[in-house]
Amino acid sequence: MKRWTSATEMSHSVAIEELLFFIERVANGAATLRFLCGEPGFGISLLVRMASQRAHARNLVTLTVPMDLDWGEELSVQGRADLVGKLMRSIATAQKPNGKAIDVLFRRFAERCAADVSAFHKSPASVLENATREIILLPGGPGLIASLSSYCDAFEKKDRNRMKDAVRSVASAPLQEVREIDGSFSGSALLELAPANLLHLLSALARACDYDGLLVIGEKKSGSLPAERDAGSNAFGTIVESIEQAIHDGASGLGVILPMRPGEMETVLEDLGHRDRARSTDHGSNEADEHHMALTRMMISVPALTVADFAEVG
């Protein structure tokens, strides 16, 4: 069996330990971000898969976010519907590790509510209100609660068609399908949410469904981010800002892992520094530098292979 040198194996072990500790923190309610930084072909994909498996084992929901995600205001309504639908379909759990698990969350929520109604002899409305006390305070919360309420009612009556409709109101992409179901459903409301609000809402949904939180994993479709600032790097900067905003707004049990190359990390940090300076009037440079340092400390380094490694594996 091919093996790396002991030094490289030790370095990879350190990265793995950092990643597992990070996931443990999220499962215990922390909200935080990590950049998984290294060259392609040196185990980043393996670490991402390991993170997803560990997250599911620790009762976390996972969500995959394309790292070239465009949430620009110029995006059409249909474009936003397709984007939200794609994110919803990427939701995965231990029961459905390959995605399309929003129905698992809804069913688990309904089972929790039904159990509480029976155990505490409360009305379904009272149990629903208690289970969604965090969701109701968030942008998009009332619409999501309408979908959950409809699902719970259909679950109690064993109406599978209405259960599917309630799930589709959140998970389906085409806007016309959302409108055809029920105007009170949350599909159209989710389209209006800023990325930070959507991440916060989904982490709250995961916890309301008796999961311990949400792990968001960045996905790179092709190659690396361009070296120069353009739509790709700007979109990535928007993702980072949105994550920070969700954490600042009080999200808990929210973890984010973003894989990237070292050069991409530098580009994104530079872009964010320019944004910081553009927003700040007094002491802008110091604030930008502090932000840069804070983000740098969130990096998990995946070591490159050495000459000795290549010699050992042939």
PDB file of C-alpha atoms in Angstrom:
ATOM      1  CA  MET A   1       0.000   0.000   0.000  1.00  0.00           C
ATOM      2  CA  LYS A   2       1.286   3.450  -0.849  1.00  0.00           C
ATOM      3  CA  ARG A   3       2.287   5.540   2.130  1.00  0.00           C
ATOM      4  CA  TRP A   4       3.524   9.063   2.615  1.00  0.00           C
ATOM      5  CA  THR A   5       6.533   9.907   4.715  1.00  0.00           C
ATOM      6  CA  SER A   6       5.949   9.986   8.452  1.00  0.00           C
ATOM      7  CA  ALA A   7       6.336  13.788   8.467  1.00  0.00           C
ATOM      8  CA  THR A   8       3.574  14.268   5.885  1.00  0.00           C
ATOM      9  CA  GLU A   9       1.315  11.740   7.610  1.00  0.00           C
ATOM     10  CA  MET A  10       1.773  13.630  10.859  1.00  0.00           C
ATOM     11  CA  SER A  11       0.883  16.935   9.151  1.00  0.00           C
ATOM     12  CA  HIS A  12      -2.254  15.406   7.656  1.00  0.00           C
ATOM     13  CA  SER A  13      -3.163  14.000  11.077  1.00  0.00           C
ATOM     14  CA  VAL A  14      -2.944  17.500  12.520  1.00  0.00           C
ATOM     15  CA  ALA A  15      -5.288  18.828   9.813  1.00  0.00           C
ATOM     16  CA  ILE A  16      -7.727  15.979  10.491  1.00  0.00           C
ATOM     17  CA  GLU A  17      -7.669  16.629  14.228  1.00  0.00           C
ATOM     18  CA  GLU A  18      -8.322  20.334  13.668  1.00  0.00           C
ATOM     19  CA  LEU A  19     -11.246  19.504  11.392  1.00  0.00           C
ATOM     20  CA  LEU A  20     -12.795  17.011  13.810  1.00  0.00           C
ATOM     21  CA  PHE A  21     -12.412  19.445  16.702  1.00  0.00           C
ATOM     22  CA  PHE A  22     -14.099  22.131  14.600  1.00  0.00           C
ATOM     23  CA  ILE A  23     -17.078  19.853  13.869  1.00  0.00           C
ATOM     24  CA  GLU A  24     -17.317  18.950  17.552  1.00  0.00           C
ATOM     25  CA  ARG A  25     -17.563  22.644  18.419  1.00  0.00           C
ATOM     26  CA  VAL A  26     -20.374  23.144  15.898  1.00  0.00           C
ATOM     27  CA  ALA A  27     -22.254  20.108  17.279  1.00  0.00           C
ATOM     28  CA  ASN A  28     -21.999  21.745  20.703  1.00  0.00           C
ATOM     29  CA  GLY A  29     -23.607  24.970  19.473  1.00  0.00           C
ATOM     30  CA  ALA A  30     -20.709  27.089  18.180  1.00  0.00           C
ATOM     31  CA  ALA A  31     -21.008  29.216  15.057  1.00  0.00           C
ATOM     32  CA  THR A  32     -17.728  29.489  13.196  1.00  0.00           C
ATOM     33  CA  LEU A  33     -15.888  29.263   9.874  1.00  0.00           C
ATOM     34  CA  ARG A  34     -12.830  27.377   8.617  1.00  0.00           C
ATOM     35  CA  PHE A  35     -10.877  27.654   5.372  1.00  0.00           C
ATOM     36  CA  LEU A  36      -9.489  24.279   4.275  1.00  0.00           C
ATOM     37  CA  CYS A  37      -6.412  25.481   2.457  1.00  0.00           C
ATOM     38  CA  GLY A  38      -4.110  23.368   0.279  1.00  0.00           C
ATOM     39  CA  GLU A  39      -3.137  22.399  -3.249  1.00  0.00           C
ATOM     40  CA  PRO A  40      -5.478  20.087  -5.221  1.00  0.00           C
ATOM     41  CA  GLY A  41      -4.632  16.404  -5.142  1.00  0.00           C
ATOM     42  CA  PHE A  42      -3.273  16.527  -1.595  1.00  0.00           C
ATOM     43  CA  GLY A  43      -6.270  15.231   0.309  1.00  0.00           C
ATOM     44  CA  ILE A  44      -8.680  18.192   0.462  1.00  0.00           C
ATOM     45  CA  SER A  45     -11.517  16.213  -1.156  1.00  0.00           C
ATOM     46  CA  LEU A  46     -10.913  13.378   1.285  1.00  0.00           C
ATOM     47  CA  LEU A  47     -11.047  15.779   4.230  1.00  0.00           C
ATOM     48  CA  VAL A  48     -14.279  17.307   2.919  1.00  0.00           C
ATOM     49  CA  ARG A  49     -15.881  13.851   2.669  1.00  0.00           C
ATOM     50  CA  MET A  50     -14.585  13.024   6.123  1.00  0.00           C
ATOM     51  CA  ALA A  51     -16.058  16.262   7.475  1.00  0.00           C
ATOM     52  CA  SER A  52     -19.457  15.462   5.950  1.00  0.00           C
ATOM     53  CA  GLN A  53     -19.473  11.920   7.358  1.00  0.00           C
ATOM     54  CA  ARG A  54     -18.372  13.102  10.786  1.00  0.00           C
ATOM     55  CA  ALA A  55     -21.007  15.849  10.767  1.00  0.00           C
ATOM     56  CA  HIS A  56     -23.757  13.307  10.049  1.00  0.00           C
ATOM     57  CA  ALA A  57     -22.416  11.030  12.786  1.00  0.00           C
ATOM     58  CA  ARG A  58     -22.592  14.002  15.192  1.00  0.00           C
ATOM     59  CA  ASN A  59     -26.256  14.666  14.334  1.00  0.00           C
ATOM     60  CA  LEU A  60     -25.573  17.658  12.068  1.00  0.00           C
ATOM     61  CA  VAL A  61     -27.327  18.541   8.825  1.00  0.00           C
ATOM     62  CA  THR A  62     -25.042  19.396   5.896  1.00  0.00           C
ATOM     63  CA  LEU A  63     -25.627  21.870   3.083  1.00  0.00           C
ATOM     64  CA  THR A  64     -23.480  22.278  -0.035  1.00  0.00           C
ATOM     65  CA  VAL A  65     -22.901  25.817  -1.334  1.00  0.00           C
ATOM     66  CA  PRO A  66     -21.310  26.432  -4.751  1.00  0.00           C
ATOM     67  CA  MET A  67     -18.322  28.691  -4.187  1.00  0.00           C
ATOM     68  CA  ASP A  68     -19.111  30.712  -7.311  1.00  0.00           C
ATOM     69  CA  LEU A  69     -22.539  31.450  -5.840  1.00  0.00           C
ATOM     70  CA  ASP A  70     -24.040  34.649  -7.248  1.00  0.00           C
ATOM     71  CA  TRP A  71     -26.535  36.371  -4.961  1.00  0.00           C
ATOM     72  CA  GLY A  72     -26.396  39.655  -6.847  1.00  0.00           C
ATOM     73  CA  GLU A  73     -29.453  41.888  -6.751  1.00  0.00           C
ATOM     74  CA  GLU A  74     -29.511  41.765 -10.545  1.00  0.00           C
ATOM     75  CA  LEU A  75     -30.304  38.028 -10.439  1.00  0.00           C
ATOM     76  CA  SER A  76     -33.772  37.349 -11.868  1.00  0.00           C
ATOM     77  CA  VAL A  77     -36.593  35.976  -9.743  1.00  0.00           C
ATOM     78  CA  GLN A  78     -36.402  32.679 -11.631  1.00  0.00           C
ATOM     79  CA  GLY A  79     -32.631  32.676 -11.146  1.00  0.00           C
ATOM     80  CA  ARG A  80     -33.096  33.069  -7.401  1.00  0.00           C
ATOM     81  CA  ALA A  81     -35.738  30.327  -7.405  1.00  0.00           C
ATOM     82  CA  ASP A  82     -33.337  27.965  -9.166  1.00  0.00           C
ATOM     83  CA  LEU A  83     -30.553  28.892  -6.759  1.00  0.00           C
ATOM     84  CA  VAL A  84     -32.629  28.399  -3.601  1.00  0.00           C
ATOM     85  CA  GLY A  85     -33.987  25.137  -5.008  1.00  0.00           C
ATOM     86  CA  LYS A  86     -30.450  23.907  -5.629  1.00  0.00           C
ATOM     87  CA  LEU A  87     -29.396  24.735  -2.074  1.00  0.00           C
ATOM     88  CA  MET A  88     -32.454  23.033  -0.601  1.00  0.00           C
ATOM     89  CA  ARG A  89     -31.824  19.886  -2.646  1.00  0.00           C
ATOM     90  CA  SER A  90     -28.235  19.746  -1.376  1.00  0.00           C
ATOM     91  CA  ILE A  91     -29.386  19.369   2.245  1.00  0.00           C
ATOM     92  CA  ALA A  92     -28.149  16.016   3.554  1.00  0.00           C
ATOM     93  CA  THR A  93     -28.439  14.002   6.768  1.00  0.00           C
ATOM     94  CA  ALA A  94     -27.211  10.658   8.064  1.00  0.00           C
ATOM     95  CA  GLN A  95     -30.430   9.122   6.704  1.00  0.00           C
ATOM     96  CA  LYS A  96     -29.908  10.724   3.263  1.00  0.00           C
ATOM     97  CA  PRO A  97     -26.183  11.516   2.978  1.00  0.00           C
ATOM     98  CA  ASN A  98     -26.354  12.296  -0.752  1.00  0.00           C
ATOM     99  CA  GLY A  99     -28.825  15.169  -0.500  1.00  0.00           C
ATOM    100  CA  LYS A 100     -32.536  15.813  -1.039  1.00  0.00           C
ATOM    101  CA  ALA A 101     -33.091  15.371   2.693  1.00  0.00           C
ATOM    102  CA  ILE A 102     -35.412  18.314   3.379  1.00  0.00           C
ATOM    103  CA  ASP A 103     -38.252  15.774   3.690  1.00  0.00           C
ATOM    104  CA  VAL A 104     -36.260  14.004   6.436  1.00  0.00           C
ATOM    105  CA  LEU A 105     -36.109  17.271   8.396  1.00  0.00           C
ATOM    106  CA  PHE A 106     -39.828  17.920   7.994  1.00  0.00           C
ATOM    107  CA  ARG A 107     -40.773  14.375   9.018  1.00  0.00           C
ATOM    108  CA  ARG A 108     -38.486  14.529  12.050  1.00  0.00           C
ATOM    109  CA  PHE A 109     -40.062  17.849  13.039  1.00  0.00           C
ATOM    110  CA  ALA A 110     -43.562  16.389  12.714  1.00  0.00           C
ATOM    111  CA  GLU A 111     -42.615  13.316  14.744  1.00  0.00           C
ATOM    112  CA  ARG A 112     -41.140  15.544  17.459  1.00  0.00           C
ATOM    113  CA  CYS A 113     -44.313  17.649  17.618  1.00  0.00           C
ATOM    114  CA  ALA A 114     -46.569  14.582  17.676  1.00  0.00           C
ATOM    115  CA  ALA A 115     -44.506  13.093  20.521  1.00  0.00           C
ATOM    116  CA  ASP A 116     -44.718  16.341  22.511  1.00  0.00           C
ATOM    117  CA  VAL A 117     -48.489  16.586  22.008  1.00  0.00           C
ATOM    118  CA  SER A 118     -48.856  13.076  23.410  1.00  0.00           C
ATOM    119  CA  ALA A 119     -46.322  13.453  26.234  1.00  0.00           C
ATOM    120  CA  PHE A 120     -47.330  16.881  27.538  1.00  0.00           C
ATOM    121  CA  HIS A 121     -51.051  16.818  26.639  1.00  0.00           C
ATOM    122  CA  LYS A 122     -50.773  20.135  24.819  1.00  0.00           C
ATOM    123  CA  SER A 123     -52.531  21.301  21.686  1.00  0.00           C
ATOM    124  CA  PRO A 124     -50.722  20.912  18.339  1.00  0.00           C
ATOM    125  CA  ALA A 125     -50.745  24.710  17.947  1.00  0.00           C
ATOM    126  CA  SER A 126     -49.060  25.208  21.322  1.00  0.00           C
ATOM    127  CA  VAL A 127     -46.405  22.587  20.577  1.00  0.00           C
ATOM    128  CA  LEU A 128     -45.740  24.102  17.142  1.00  0.00           C
ATOM    129  CA  GLU A 129     -45.356  27.559  18.658  1.00  0.00           C
ATOM    130  CA  ASN A 130     -42.851  26.298  21.206  1.00  0.00           C
ATOM    131  CA  ALA A 131     -40.856  24.304  18.632  1.00  0.00           C
ATOM    132  CA  THR A 132     -40.520  27.287  16.302  1.00  0.00           C
ATOM    133  CA  ARG A 133     -39.884  30.042  18.865  1.00  0.00           C
ATOM    134  CA  GLU A 134     -36.474  30.804  17.342  1.00  0.00           C
ATOM    135  CA  ILE A 135     -37.597  30.510  13.708  1.00  0.00           C
ATOM    136  CA  ILE A 136     -40.475  32.975  14.112  1.00  0.00           C
ATOM    137  CA  LEU A 137     -38.041  35.790  14.958  1.00  0.00           C
ATOM    138  CA  LEU A 138     -35.984  35.392  11.766  1.00  0.00           C
ATOM    139  CA  PRO A 139     -36.530  36.838   8.286  1.00  0.00           C
ATOM    140  CA  GLY A 140     -38.455  34.227   6.305  1.00  0.00           C
ATOM    141  CA  GLY A 141     -39.470  32.502   9.536  1.00  0.00           C
ATOM    142  CA  PRO A 142     -43.242  32.949   9.327  1.00  0.00           C
ATOM    143  CA  GLY A 143     -43.334  31.483   5.820  1.00  0.00           C
ATOM    144  CA  LEU A 144     -41.225  28.491   6.849  1.00  0.00           C
ATOM    145  CA  ILE A 145     -43.462  27.908   9.867  1.00  0.00           C
ATOM    146  CA  ALA A 146     -46.503  27.897   7.551  1.00  0.00           C
ATOM    147  CA  SER A 147     -44.899  25.055   5.595  1.00  0.00           C
ATOM    148  CA  LEU A 148     -44.011  23.151   8.772  1.00  0.00           C
ATOM    149  CA  SER A 149     -47.538  23.624  10.127  1.00  0.00           C
ATOM    150  CA  SER A 150     -49.080  22.352   6.904  1.00  0.00           C
ATOM    151  CA  TYR A 151     -46.787  19.327   6.941  1.00  0.00           C
ATOM    152  CA  CYS A 152     -47.606  18.507  10.581  1.00  0.00           C
ATOM    153  CA  ASP A 153     -51.331  18.680   9.886  1.00  0.00           C
ATOM    154  CA  ALA A 154     -50.937  16.433   6.830  1.00  0.00           C
ATOM    155  CA  PHE A 155     -48.694  14.072   8.821  1.00  0.00           C
ATOM    156  CA  GLU A 156     -51.327  13.672  11.497  1.00  0.00           C
ATOM    157  CA  LYS A 157     -53.963  12.925   8.850  1.00  0.00           C
ATOM    158  CA  LYS A 158     -51.585  10.696   6.845  1.00  0.00           C
ATOM    159  CA  ASP A 159     -52.141  12.839   3.768  1.00  0.00           C
ATOM    160  CA  ARG A 160     -49.001  12.051   1.760  1.00  0.00           C
ATOM    161  CA  ASN A 161     -49.832  14.406  -1.089  1.00  0.00           C
ATOM    162  CA  ARG A 162     -50.107  17.409   1.203  1.00  0.00           C
ATOM    163  CA  MET A 163     -46.920  16.346   2.973  1.00  0.00           C
ATOM    164  CA  LYS A 164     -45.099  16.323  -0.367  1.00  0.00           C
ATOM    165  CA  ASP A 165     -46.585  19.699  -1.274  1.00  0.00           C
ATOM    166  CA  ALA A 166     -45.343  21.229   1.976  1.00  0.00           C
ATOM    167  CA  VAL A 167     -41.822  19.940   1.350  1.00  0.00           C
ATOM    168  CA  ARG A 168     -41.899  21.065  -2.274  1.00  0.00           C
ATOM    169  CA  SER A 169     -42.891  24.553  -1.202  1.00  0.00           C
ATOM    170  CA  VAL A 170     -39.405  24.896   0.283  1.00  0.00           C
ATOM    171  CA  ALA A 171     -37.309  22.541  -1.837  1.00  0.00           C
ATOM    172  CA  SER A 172     -38.577  22.952  -5.409  1.00  0.00           C
ATOM    173  CA  ALA A 173     -36.845  25.380  -7.740  1.00  0.00           C
ATOM    174  CA  PRO A 174     -39.411  26.708 -10.274  1.00  0.00           C
ATOM    175  CA  LEU A 175     -41.253  29.713  -8.908  1.00  0.00           C
ATOM    176  CA  GLN A 176     -44.497  28.764 -10.657  1.00  0.00           C
ATOM    177  CA  GLU A 177     -44.640  25.512  -8.672  1.00  0.00           C
ATOM    178  CA  VAL A 178     -44.392  27.432  -5.426  1.00  0.00           C
ATOM    179  CA  ARG A 179     -47.253  29.726  -6.398  1.00  0.00           C
ATOM    180  CA  GLU A 180     -49.456  26.860  -7.523  1.00  0.00           C
ATOM    181  CA  ILE A 181     -49.186  25.098  -4.168  1.00  0.00           C
ATOM    182  CA  ASP A 182     -50.293  27.712  -1.679  1.00  0.00           C
ATOM    183  CA  GLY A 183     -49.568  31.409  -1.374  1.00  0.00           C
ATOM    184  CA  SER A 184     -48.895  31.013   2.342  1.00  0.00           C
ATOM    185  CA  PHE A 185     -46.039  28.600   1.762  1.00  0.00           C
ATOM    186  CA  SER A 186     -42.461  29.706   2.219  1.00  0.00           C
ATOM    187  CA  GLY A 187     -41.022  29.148  -1.236  1.00  0.00           C
ATOM    188  CA  SER A 188     -41.523  32.705  -2.428  1.00  0.00           C
ATOM    189  CA  ALA A 189     -40.422  34.128   0.931  1.00  0.00           C
ATOM    190  CA  LEU A 190     -37.089  32.285   0.804  1.00  0.00           C
ATOM    191  CA  LEU A 191     -36.304  33.895  -2.537  1.00  0.00           C
ATOM    192  CA  GLU A 192     -36.225  37.314  -0.907  1.00  0.00           C
ATOM    193  CA  LEU A 193     -33.730  36.378   1.796  1.00  0.00           C
ATOM    194  CA  ALA A 194     -30.152  37.596   1.827  1.00  0.00           C
ATOM    195  CA  PRO A 195     -27.626  34.725   2.078  1.00  0.00           C
ATOM    196  CA  ALA A 196     -26.877  35.503   5.742  1.00  0.00           C
ATOM    197  CA  ASN A 197     -30.570  35.333   6.616  1.00  0.00           C
ATOM    198  CA  LEU A 198     -31.038  32.075   4.707  1.00  0.00           C
ATOM    199  CA  LEU A 199     -28.091  30.395   6.483  1.00  0.00           C
ATOM    200  CA  HIS A 200     -29.368  31.586   9.866  1.00  0.00           C
ATOM    201  CA  LEU A 201     -32.877  30.324   9.092  1.00  0.00           C
ATOM    202  CA  LEU A 202     -31.656  26.897   7.962  1.00  0.00           C
ATOM    203  CA  SER A 203     -29.470  26.437  11.038  1.00  0.00           C
ATOM    204  CA  ALA A 204     -32.505  27.264  13.198  1.00  0.00           C
ATOM    205  CA  LEU A 205     -34.616  24.795  11.188  1.00  0.00           C
ATOM    206  CA  ALA A 206     -32.045  22.037  11.746  1.00  0.00           C
ATOM    207  CA  ARG A 207     -32.132  22.540  15.499  1.00  0.00           C
ATOM    208  CA  ALA A 208     -35.936  22.734  15.534  1.00  0.00           C
ATOM    209  CA  CYS A 209     -35.914  19.302  13.868  1.00  0.00           C
ATOM    210  CA  ASP A 210     -33.823  17.841  16.727  1.00  0.00           C
ATOM    211  CA  TYR A 211     -30.497  18.063  14.919  1.00  0.00           C
ATOM    212  CA  ASP A 212     -27.565  19.731  16.649  1.00  0.00           C
ATOM    213  CA  GLY A 213     -26.856  22.230  13.907  1.00  0.00           C
ATOM    214  CA  LEU A 214     -25.882  22.844  10.283  1.00  0.00           C
ATOM    215  CA  LEU A 215     -22.535  22.337   8.552  1.00  0.00           C
ATOM    216  CA  VAL A 216     -22.176  24.273   5.290  1.00  0.00           C
ATOM    217  CA  ILE A 217     -19.556  22.910   2.881  1.00  0.00           C
ATOM    218  CA  GLY A 218     -18.216  24.941  -0.026  1.00  0.00           C
ATOM    219  CA  GLU A 219     -18.147  23.193  -3.377  1.00  0.00           C
ATOM    220  CA  LYS A 220     -15.801  24.044  -6.239  1.00  0.00           C
ATOM    221  CA  LYS A 221     -17.176  23.108  -9.626  1.00  0.00           C
ATOM    222  CA  SER A 222     -14.156  23.727 -11.803  1.00  0.00           C
ATOM    223  CA  GLY A 223     -10.538  24.761 -11.380  1.00  0.00           C
ATOM    224  CA  SER A 224      -9.535  27.531  -9.044  1.00  0.00           C
ATOM    225  CA  LEU A 225     -10.794  31.021  -8.495  1.00  0.00           C
ATOM    226  CA  PRO A 226      -9.208  33.540 -10.880  1.00  0.00           C
ATOM    227  CA  ALA A 227      -6.160  35.386  -9.648  1.00  0.00           C
ATOM    228  CA  GLU A 228      -7.651  38.763 -10.507  1.00  0.00           C
ATOM    229  CA  ARG A 229     -10.709  40.242  -8.865  1.00  0.00           C
ATOM    230  CA  ASP A 230     -13.772  39.428 -10.929  1.00  0.00           C
ATOM    231  CA  ALA A 231     -17.225  37.940 -10.523  1.00  0.00           C
ATOM    232  CA  GLY A 232     -15.819  34.665  -9.164  1.00  0.00           C
ATOM    233  CA  SER A 233     -13.722  36.113  -6.376  1.00  0.00           C
ATOM    234  CA  ASN A 234     -16.336  38.764  -5.584  1.00  0.00           C
ATOM    235  CA  ALA A 235     -18.995  36.058  -5.271  1.00  0.00           C
ATOM    236  CA  PHE A 236     -16.734  34.138  -2.915  1.00  0.00           C
ATOM    237  CA  GLY A 237     -16.143  37.265  -0.859  1.00  0.00           C
ATOM    238  CA  THR A 238     -19.911  37.657  -0.625  1.00  0.00           C
ATOM    239  CA  ILE A 239     -20.205  34.126   0.768  1.00  0.00           C
ATOM    240  CA  VAL A 240     -17.597  34.848   3.450  1.00  0.00           C
ATOM    241  CA  GLU A 241     -19.296  38.124   4.401  1.00  0.00           C
ATOM    242  CA  SER A 242     -22.682  36.398   4.545  1.00  0.00           C
ATOM    243  CA  ILE A 243     -21.336  33.707   6.866  1.00  0.00           C
ATOM    244  CA  GLU A 244     -19.796  36.318   9.151  1.00  0.00           C
ATOM    245  CA  GLN A 245     -23.069  38.262   9.155  1.00  0.00           C
ATOM    246  CA  ALA A 246     -25.093  35.166  10.086  1.00  0.00           C
ATOM    247  CA  ILE A 247     -22.720  34.503  12.985  1.00  0.00           C
ATOM    248  CA  HIS A 248     -22.888  38.156  14.040  1.00  0.00           C
ATOM    249  CA  ASP A 249     -26.699  38.001  13.958  1.00  0.00           C
ATOM    250  CA  GLY A 250     -26.678  35.250  16.561  1.00  0.00           C
ATOM    251  CA  ALA A 251     -26.812  31.985  14.616  1.00  0.00           C
ATOM    252  CA  SER A 252     -25.717  28.999  16.690  1.00  0.00           C
ATOM    253  CA  GLY A 253     -24.820  25.478  15.652  1.00  0.00           C
ATOM    254  CA  LEU A 254     -23.620  26.844  12.303  1.00  0.00           C
ATOM    255  CA  GLY A 255     -20.286  25.697  10.871  1.00  0.00           C
ATOM    256  CA  VAL A 256     -18.816  26.454   7.460  1.00  0.00           C
ATOM    257  CA  ILE A 257     -15.919  24.743   5.655  1.00  0.00           C
ATOM    258  CA  LEU A 258     -14.581  26.412   2.514  1.00  0.00           C
ATOM    259  CA  PRO A 259     -11.866  24.527   0.574  1.00  0.00           C
ATOM    260  CA  MET A 260      -9.427  26.603  -1.472  1.00  0.00           C
ATOM    261  CA  ARG A 261      -5.881  26.953  -2.753  1.00  0.00           C
ATOM    262  CA  PRO A 262      -3.389  29.212  -0.968  1.00  0.00           C
ATOM    263  CA  GLY A 263      -3.436  31.706  -3.859  1.00  0.00           C
ATOM    264  CA  GLU A 264      -7.215  31.900  -3.736  1.00  0.00           C
ATOM    265  CA  MET A 265      -7.085  32.610  -0.022  1.00  0.00           C
ATOM    266  CA  GLU A 266      -4.822  35.595  -0.677  1.00  0.00           C
ATOM    267  CA  THR A 267      -7.133  36.920  -3.405  1.00  0.00           C
ATOM    268  CA  VAL A 268     -10.255  36.636  -1.256  1.00  0.00           C
ATOM    269  CA  LEU A 269      -8.569  38.255   1.743  1.00  0.00           C
ATOM    270  CA  GLU A 270      -7.427  41.114  -0.458  1.00  0.00           C
ATOM    271  CA  ASP A 271     -10.934  41.588  -1.838  1.00  0.00           C
ATOM    272  CA  LEU A 272     -12.435  41.596   1.645  1.00  0.00           C
ATOM    273  CA  GLY A 273      -9.790  44.097   2.744  1.00  0.00           C
ATOM    274  CA  HIS A 274     -10.827  46.462  -0.047  1.00  0.00           C
ATOM    275  CA  ARG A 275     -14.468  46.116   0.995  1.00  0.00           C
ATOM    276  CA  ASP A 276     -13.592  46.826   4.631  1.00  0.00           C
ATOM    277  CA  ARG A 277     -11.673  49.955   3.707  1.00  0.00           C
ATOM    278  CA  ALA A 278     -14.448  51.160   1.399  1.00  0.00           C
ATOM    279  CA  ARG A 279     -17.001  50.882   4.225  1.00  0.00           C
ATOM    280  CA  SER A 280     -14.825  52.360   6.956  1.00  0.00           C
ATOM    281  CA  THR A 281     -14.187  56.067   7.270  1.00  0.00           C
ATOM    282  CA  ASP A 282     -12.229  56.207  10.527  1.00  0.00           C
ATOM    283  CA  HIS A 283      -9.448  53.749  11.329  1.00  0.00           C
ATOM    284  CA  GLY A 284     -10.369  51.781   8.180  1.00  0.00           C
ATOM    285  CA  SER A 285      -6.895  50.379   7.687  1.00  0.00           C
ATOM    286  CA  ASN A 286      -6.651  49.022  11.238  1.00  0.00           C
ATOM    287  CA  GLU A 287     -10.086  47.407  11.047  1.00  0.00           C
ATOM    288  CA  ALA A 288      -9.238  45.805   7.705  1.00  0.00           C
ATOM    289  CA  ASP A 289      -5.946  44.466   9.082  1.00  0.00           C
ATOM    290  CA  GLU A 290      -7.675  43.037  12.156  1.00  0.00           C
ATOM    291  CA  HIS A 291     -10.287  41.362   9.965  1.00  0.00           C
ATOM    292  CA  HIS A 292      -7.524  39.936   7.773  1.00  0.00           C
ATOM    293  CA  MET A 293      -5.763  38.476  10.817  1.00  0.00           C
ATOM    294  CA  ALA A 294      -8.989  37.028  12.203  1.00  0.00           C
ATOM    295  CA  LEU A 295      -9.748  35.226   8.941  1.00  0.00           C
ATOM    296  CA  THR A 296      -6.189  33.951   8.636  1.00  0.00           C
ATOM    297  CA  ARG A 297      -6.524  32.289  12.044  1.00  0.00           C
ATOM    298  CA  MET A 298      -9.518  30.353  10.681  1.00  0.00           C
ATOM    299  CA  MET A 299      -7.359  28.446   8.181  1.00  0.00           C
ATOM    300  CA  ILE A 300      -6.695  24.706   8.367  1.00  0.00           C
ATOM    301  CA  SER A 301      -3.597  23.963   6.272  1.00  0.00           C
ATOM    302  CA  VAL A 302      -3.489  20.757   4.243  1.00  0.00           C
ATOM    303  CA  PRO A 303       0.220  20.020   3.665  1.00  0.00           C
ATOM    304  CA  ALA A 304       1.698  19.574   0.205  1.00  0.00           C
ATOM    305  CA  LEU A 305       3.676  16.436  -0.579  1.00  0.00           C
ATOM    306  CA  THR A 306       7.454  16.512  -0.316  1.00  0.00           C
ATOM    307  CA  VAL A 307      10.093  15.134  -2.679  1.00  0.00           C
ATOM    308  CA  ALA A 308      10.481  12.189  -0.298  1.00  0.00           C
ATOM    309  CA  ASP A 309       6.745  11.475  -0.590  1.00  0.00           C
ATOM    310  CA  PHE A 310       6.968  11.214  -4.356  1.00  0.00           C
ATOM    311  CA  ALA A 311       9.995   8.952  -4.008  1.00  0.00           C
ATOM    312  CA  GLU A 312       8.125   6.624  -1.638  1.00  0.00           C
ATOM    313  CA  VAL A 313       5.010   6.268  -3.794  1.00  0.00           C
ATOM    314  CA  GLY A 314       6.972   6.033  -7.024  1.00  0.00           C
TER     315      GLY A 314
END
